[in-house]
JSON list of C-alpha atoms in Angstrom, two decimals:
[
{"chain": "A", "resi": 1, "resn": "MET", "atom": "CA", "xyz": [0.19, -0.18, 0.08]},
{"chain": "A", "resi": 2, "resn": "TYR", "atom": "CA", "xyz": [2.92, 2.47, 0.98]},
{"chain": "A", "resi": 3, "resn": "PHE", "atom": "CA", "xyz": [3.97, 2.27, -3.40]},
{"chain": "A", "resi": 4, "resn": "ILE", "atom": "CA", "xyz": [0.31, 2.86, -4.01]},
{"chain": "A", "resi": 5, "resn": "ILE", "atom": "CA", "xyz": [0.19, 6.17, -1.68]},
{"chain": "A", "resi": 6, "resn": "THR", "atom": "CA", "xyz": [3.67, 7.17, -2.83]},
{"chain": "A", "resi": 7, "resn": "ALA", "atom": "CA", "xyz": [2.79, 6.71, -6.13]},
{"chain": "A", "resi": 8, "resn": "LEU", "atom": "CA", "xyz": [-0.78, 8.90, -6.21]},
{"chain": "A", "resi": 9, "resn": "ALA", "atom": "CA", "xyz": [1.50, 11.52, -4.09]},
{"chain": "A", "resi": 10, "resn": "ALA", "atom": "CA", "xyz": [4.05, 11.63, -6.97]},
{"chain": "A", "resi": 11, "resn": "ILE", "atom": "CA", "xyz": [1.25, 11.81, -9.93]},
{"chain": "A", "resi": 12, "resn": "LEU", "atom": "CA", "xyz": [-0.89, 14.05, -7.80]},
{"chain": "A", "resi": 13, "resn": "THR", "atom": "CA", "xyz": [2.16, 16.20, -7.22]},
{"chain": "A", "resi": 14, "resn": "THR", "atom": "CA", "xyz": [3.22, 16.33, -11.20]},
{"chain": "A", "resi": 15, "resn": "ILE", "atom": "CA", "xyz": [-0.19, 17.34, -12.31]},
{"chain": "A", "resi": 16, "resn": "GLY", "atom": "CA", "xyz": [-0.51, 20.21, -9.87]},
{"chain": "A", "resi": 17, "resn": "TRP", "atom": "CA", "xyz": [3.65, 21.50, -10.50]},
{"chain": "A", "resi": 18, "resn": "ARG", "atom": "CA", "xyz": [2.67, 21.16, -14.66]},
{"chain": "A", "resi": 19, "resn": "SER", "atom": "CA", "xyz": [-0.34, 23.35, -14.08]},
{"chain": "A", "resi": 20, "resn": "ILE", "atom": "CA", "xyz": [1.44, 26.30, -12.62]},
{"chain": "A", "resi": 21, "resn": "SER", "atom": "CA", "xyz": [3.18, 27.94, -15.18]},
{"chain": "A", "resi": 22, "resn": "GLU", "atom": "CA", "xyz": [6.08, 29.28, -12.93]},
{"chain": "A", "resi": 23, "resn": "ASP", "atom": "CA", "xyz": [7.77, 26.89, -9.89]},
{"chain": "A", "resi": 24, "resn": "LYS", "atom": "CA", "xyz": [7.50, 30.14, -6.78]},
{"chain": "A", "resi": 25, "resn": "PHE", "atom": "CA", "xyz": [6.41, 27.11, -5.01]},
{"chain": "A", "resi": 26, "resn": "GLN", "atom": "CA", "xyz": [9.11, 24.88, -5.79]},
{"chain": "A", "resi": 27, "resn": "LEU", "atom": "CA", "xyz": [6.99, 21.82, -6.43]},
{"chain": "A", "resi": 28, "resn": "SER", "atom": "CA", "xyz": [9.57, 20.10, -8.25]},
{"chain": "A", "resi": 29, "resn": "THR", "atom": "CA", "xyz": [11.88, 19.39, -5.72]},
{"chain": "A", "resi": 30, "resn": "LEU", "atom": "CA", "xyz": [8.33, 18.04, -3.59]},
{"chain": "A", "resi": 31, "resn": "CYS", "atom": "CA", "xyz": [8.09, 16.40, -6.97]},
{"chain": "A", "resi": 32, "resn": "LEU", "atom": "CA", "xyz": [11.63, 14.99, -6.88]},
{"chain": "A", "resi": 33, "resn": "ILE", "atom": "CA", "xyz": [11.17, 13.98, -3.60]},
{"chain": "A", "resi": 34, "resn": "TYR", "atom": "CA", "xyz": [8.20, 11.90, -4.39]},
{"chain": "A", "resi": 35, "resn": "TRP", "atom": "CA", "xyz": [8.98, 10.51, -7.85]},
{"chain": "A", "resi": 36, "resn": "GLY", "atom": "CA", "xyz": [12.58, 9.07, -5.94]},
{"chain": "A", "resi": 37, "resn": "ALA", "atom": "CA", "xyz": [10.04, 7.32, -3.06]},
{"chain": "A", "resi": 38, "resn": "THR", "atom": "CA", "xyz": [7.75, 5.70, -5.52]},
{"chain": "A", "resi": 39, "resn": "LEU", "atom": "CA", "xyz": [10.97, 4.56, -7.42]},
{"chain": "A", "resi": 40, "resn": "MET", "atom": "CA", "xyz": [12.65, 3.17, -4.82]},
{"chain": "A", "resi": 41, "resn": "TRP", "atom": "CA", "xyz": [9.61, 1.20, -3.61]},
{"chain": "A", "resi": 42, "resn": "LEU", "atom": "CA", "xyz": [9.23, -0.23, -7.05]},
{"chain": "A", "resi": 43, "resn": "VAL", "atom": "CA", "xyz": [12.42, -1.35, -7.09]},
{"chain": "A", "resi": 44, "resn": "ASP", "atom": "CA", "xyz": [11.91, -2.88, -3.45]},
{"chain": "A", "resi": 45, "resn": "HIS", "atom": "CA", "xyz": [8.61, -4.64, -4.64]},
{"chain": "A", "resi": 46, "resn": "VAL", "atom": "CA", "xyz": [10.18, -6.11, -8.06]},
{"chain": "A", "resi": 47, "resn": "VAL", "atom": "CA", "xyz": [13.10, -7.45, -6.26]},
{"chain": "A", "resi": 48, "resn": "ALA", "atom": "CA", "xyz": [11.55, -8.99, -3.47]},
{"chain": "A", "resi": 49, "resn": "TYR", "atom": "CA", "xyz": [9.43, -10.75, -5.96]},
{"chain": "A", "resi": 50, "resn": "LEU", "atom": "CA", "xyz": [11.58, -12.15, -7.88]},
{"chain": "A", "resi": 51, "resn": "THR", "atom": "CA", "xyz": [13.91, -13.67, -5.03]},
{"chain": "A", "resi": 52, "resn": "GLU", "atom": "CA", "xyz": [10.91, -14.47, -2.60]},
{"chain": "A", "resi": 53, "resn": "GLY", "atom": "CA", "xyz": [7.91, -14.65, -4.93]},
{"chain": "A", "resi": 54, "resn": "GLY", "atom": "CA", "xyz": [3.94, -13.81, -3.10]},
{"chain": "A", "resi": 55, "resn": "ALA", "atom": "CA", "xyz": [2.35, -10.83, -3.14]},
{"chain": "A", "resi": 56, "resn": "PHE", "atom": "CA", "xyz": [3.90, -7.80, -5.46]},
{"chain": "A", "resi": 57, "resn": "LEU", "atom": "CA", "xyz": [1.43, -5.58, -3.27]},
{"chain": "A", "resi": 58, "resn": "GLU", "atom": "CA", "xyz": [1.33, -5.31, -0.05]},
{"chain": "A", "resi": 59, "resn": "ILE", "atom": "CA", "xyz": [-2.03, -3.74, 1.68]},
{"chain": "A", "resi": 60, "resn": "SER", "atom": "CA", "xyz": [-2.22, -3.75, 5.18]},
{"chain": "A", "resi": 61, "resn": "MET", "atom": "CA", "xyz": [-2.85, -1.25, 8.09]},
{"chain": "A", "resi": 62, "resn": "ASP", "atom": "CA", "xyz": [1.27, -0.97, 8.78]},
{"chain": "A", "resi": 63, "resn": "ALA", "atom": "CA", "xyz": [1.61, -0.64, 4.75]},
{"chain": "A", "resi": 64, "resn": "THR", "atom": "CA", "xyz": [-0.52, 2.01, 4.75]},
{"chain": "A", "resi": 65, "resn": "LEU", "atom": "CA", "xyz": [0.42, 4.13, 7.71]},
{"chain": "A", "resi": 66, "resn": "LEU", "atom": "CA", "xyz": [3.71, 3.16, 6.42]},
{"chain": "A", "resi": 67, "resn": "GLY", "atom": "CA", "xyz": [2.96, 5.32, 2.64]},
{"chain": "A", "resi": 68, "resn": "ILE", "atom": "CA", "xyz": [1.18, 8.18, 5.01]},
{"chain": "A", "resi": 69, "resn": "THR", "atom": "CA", "xyz": [4.58, 8.73, 7.07]},
{"chain": "A", "resi": 70, "resn": "VAL", "atom": "CA", "xyz": [6.52, 9.04, 3.88]},
{"chain": "A", "resi": 71, "resn": "VAL", "atom": "CA", "xyz": [4.26, 11.29, 2.36]},
{"chain": "A", "resi": 72, "resn": "VAL", "atom": "CA", "xyz": [3.82, 13.45, 5.53]},
{"chain": "A", "resi": 73, "resn": "CYS", "atom": "CA", "xyz": [7.57, 13.15, 5.93]},
{"chain": "A", "resi": 74, "resn": "GLY", "atom": "CA", "xyz": [8.33, 14.27, 2.10]},
{"chain": "A", "resi": 75, "resn": "PHE", "atom": "CA", "xyz": [6.12, 17.14, 2.63]},
{"chain": "A", "resi": 76, "resn": "ILE", "atom": "CA", "xyz": [8.14, 18.92, 5.60]},
{"chain": "A", "resi": 77, "resn": "VAL", "atom": "CA", "xyz": [10.99, 18.30, 4.16]},
{"chain": "A", "resi": 78, "resn": "TRP", "atom": "CA", "xyz": [10.18, 19.97, 0.90]},
{"chain": "A", "resi": 79, "resn": "MET", "atom": "CA", "xyz": [8.61, 22.72, 3.63]},
{"chain": "A", "resi": 80, "resn": "LEU", "atom": "CA", "xyz": [11.86, 23.26, 5.07]},
{"chain": "A", "resi": 81, "resn": "ILE", "atom": "CA", "xyz": [14.04, 23.28, 1.49]},
{"chain": "A", "resi": 82, "resn": "ALA", "atom": "CA", "xyz": [10.97, 25.87, 0.24]},
{"chain": "A", "resi": 83, "resn": "VAL", "atom": "CA", "xyz": [11.60, 28.28, 4.04]},
{"chain": "A", "resi": 84, "resn": "VAL", "atom": "CA", "xyz": [15.44, 28.11, 3.66]},
{"chain": "A", "resi": 85, "resn": "LYS", "atom": "CA", "xyz": [15.16, 28.95, 0.38]},
{"chain": "A", "resi": 86, "resn": "ASN", "atom": "CA", "xyz": [12.82, 31.82, 0.87]},
{"chain": "A", "resi": 87, "resn": "LEU", "atom": "CA", "xyz": [14.91, 33.46, 3.60]},
{"chain": "A", "resi": 88, "resn": "TRP", "atom": "CA", "xyz": [18.61, 33.07, 1.56]},
{"chain": "A", "resi": 89, "resn": "GLY", "atom": "CA", "xyz": [16.32, 34.98, -1.60]},
{"chain": "A", "resi": 90, "resn": "VAL", "atom": "CA", "xyz": [15.16, 37.57, 0.75]},
{"chain": "A", "resi": 91, "resn": "PRO", "atom": "CA", "xyz": [17.45, 40.84, 0.59]},
{"chain": "A", "resi": 92, "resn": "ARG", "atom": "CA", "xyz": [18.25, 41.70, 3.63]},
{"chain": "A", "resi": 93, "resn": "LYS", "atom": "CA", "xyz": [18.19, 45.63, 5.11]},
{"chain": "A", "resi": 94, "resn": "ASN", "atom": "CA", "xyz": [21.58, 46.63, 6.77]}
]
């Protein structure tokens, strides 16, 4: 389930980023975070499926909470990056 949640967050963020003409909110960074996590989960699922067999997707409450945690942590990291870049971009008064 964490793969599905992270992929959904990556797709929605990409749609939002592409619909905004300028990258004022640095959604490209958030897209990179979510797509990186999605690619990581995809590789993990493929390798586990090929080596261990079994189900390709894990659907449980733990997997759902992991997906939500990854999306929230990615959002927090993106907010910190956006705040730091905005603070450095503002001219300071002497």
